[in-house]
């Protein structure tokens, strides 16, 4: 049995899921969605997304946006040189930082 502290909470390292592991329900739902996606088009998930891009580009772009980080920063030798935010990805004006580093 897992060890507990005076408050009844599990003591760190005494059991439970490993850090970062998914619970069974989340894993099952993701597997079901993956299987449904693969079966939604004769060419699998890739074919489905290609067709979606043609049929409903706005929906396709909204899905892609969810996979891209909100902000991407570039650094050269530790000096920030470029910042792209979500507006750049959506076709709006991007924030670009081109300041030169200290010499």
GROMACS .gro file of C-alpha atoms in nm:
model
  103
    1UNK     CA    1   0.000   0.000   0.000
    2UNK     CA    2   0.119   0.354  -0.081
    3UNK     CA    3   0.257   0.564   0.201
    4UNK     CA    4   0.059   0.871   0.315
    5UNK     CA    5   0.148   1.177   0.522
    6UNK     CA    6  -0.041   1.313   0.828
    7UNK     CA    7  -0.292   1.491   0.599
    8UNK     CA    8  -0.374   1.166   0.418
    9UNK     CA    9  -0.194   1.272   0.101
   10UNK     CA   10   0.034   1.037  -0.089
   11UNK     CA   11   0.400   1.083  -0.004
   12UNK     CA   12   0.607   1.182  -0.305
   13UNK     CA   13   0.761   0.879  -0.472
   14UNK     CA   14   0.538   0.631  -0.289
   15UNK     CA   15   0.322   0.530  -0.583
   16UNK     CA   16   0.073   0.657  -0.836
   17UNK     CA   17   0.126   0.730  -1.203
   18UNK     CA   18   0.467   0.825  -1.327
   19UNK     CA   19   0.513   1.196  -1.397
   20UNK     CA   20   0.379   1.289  -1.741
   21UNK     CA   21   0.182   0.969  -1.794
   22UNK     CA   22  -0.179   0.992  -1.912
   23UNK     CA   23  -0.470   0.852  -1.722
   24UNK     CA   24  -0.661   0.562  -1.878
   25UNK     CA   25  -0.960   0.771  -1.989
   26UNK     CA   26  -0.749   1.033  -2.168
   27UNK     CA   27  -0.549   0.762  -2.339
   28UNK     CA   28  -0.864   0.577  -2.449
   29UNK     CA   29  -1.027   0.893  -2.588
   30UNK     CA   30  -0.713   0.989  -2.782
   31UNK     CA   31  -0.688   0.638  -2.926
   32UNK     CA   32  -1.057   0.644  -3.028
   33UNK     CA   33  -1.014   0.984  -3.197
   34UNK     CA   34  -0.703   0.865  -3.379
   35UNK     CA   35  -0.885   0.553  -3.503
   36UNK     CA   36  -1.188   0.758  -3.615
   37UNK     CA   37  -0.963   1.003  -3.797
   38UNK     CA   38  -0.776   0.724  -3.976
   39UNK     CA   39  -1.109   0.574  -4.089
   40UNK     CA   40  -1.265   0.905  -4.197
   41UNK     CA   41  -1.091   0.908  -4.536
   42UNK     CA   42  -0.969   0.639  -4.774
   43UNK     CA   43  -0.616   0.784  -4.748
   44UNK     CA   44  -0.624   0.797  -4.368
   45UNK     CA   45  -0.563   1.102  -4.153
   46UNK     CA   46  -0.334   1.270  -4.405
   47UNK     CA   47  -0.596   1.236  -4.679
   48UNK     CA   48  -0.864   1.368  -4.445
   49UNK     CA   49  -0.662   1.679  -4.363
   50UNK     CA   50  -0.573   1.742  -4.728
   51UNK     CA   51  -0.943   1.721  -4.818
   52UNK     CA   52  -1.035   1.946  -4.525
   53UNK     CA   53  -0.780   2.205  -4.643
   54UNK     CA   54  -0.952   2.214  -4.983
   55UNK     CA   55  -1.314   2.200  -4.860
   56UNK     CA   56  -1.291   2.428  -4.555
   57UNK     CA   57  -0.961   2.621  -4.545
   58UNK     CA   58  -1.074   2.836  -4.250
   59UNK     CA   59  -1.137   2.530  -4.032
   60UNK     CA   60  -0.810   2.372  -4.144
   61UNK     CA   61  -0.612   2.685  -4.054
   62UNK     CA   62  -0.784   2.708  -3.715
   63UNK     CA   63  -0.675   2.349  -3.642
   64UNK     CA   64  -0.319   2.419  -3.755
   65UNK     CA   65  -0.305   2.730  -3.535
   66UNK     CA   66  -0.374   2.515  -3.230
   67UNK     CA   67  -0.061   2.312  -3.304
   68UNK     CA   68   0.172   2.610  -3.342
   69UNK     CA   69   0.313   2.785  -3.032
   70UNK     CA   70   0.162   3.128  -2.957
   71UNK     CA   71   0.501   3.295  -2.977
   72UNK     CA   72   0.833   3.190  -3.123
   73UNK     CA   73   1.150   3.376  -3.028
   74UNK     CA   74   1.479   3.343  -3.209
   75UNK     CA   75   1.817   3.407  -3.053
   76UNK     CA   76   2.165   3.419  -3.201
   77UNK     CA   77   2.450   3.393  -2.950
   78UNK     CA   78   2.200   3.463  -2.671
   79UNK     CA   79   2.077   3.789  -2.830
   80UNK     CA   80   1.707   3.808  -2.923
   81UNK     CA   81   1.681   3.873  -3.296
   82UNK     CA   82   1.325   3.783  -3.402
   83UNK     CA   83   0.986   3.741  -3.239
   84UNK     CA   84   0.694   3.589  -3.429
   85UNK     CA   85   0.358   3.583  -3.259
   86UNK     CA   86   0.020   3.427  -3.344
   87UNK     CA   87  -0.064   3.728  -3.566
   88UNK     CA   88   0.218   3.628  -3.801
   89UNK     CA   89   0.077   3.276  -3.836
   90UNK     CA   90  -0.273   3.407  -3.913
   91UNK     CA   91  -0.154   3.650  -4.177
   92UNK     CA   92  -0.181   3.964  -3.963
   93UNK     CA   93   0.109   4.197  -3.904
   94UNK     CA   94   0.385   4.026  -3.706
   95UNK     CA   95   0.588   4.178  -3.428
   96UNK     CA   96   0.945   4.171  -3.543
   97UNK     CA   97   1.227   4.264  -3.308
   98UNK     CA   98   1.551   4.332  -3.496
   99UNK     CA   99   1.749   4.505  -3.224
  100UNK     CA  100   2.119   4.436  -3.241
  101UNK     CA  101   2.293   4.292  -2.937
  102UNK     CA  102   2.553   4.471  -2.731
  103UNK     CA  103   2.909   4.463  -2.861
   0.00000   0.00000   0.00000
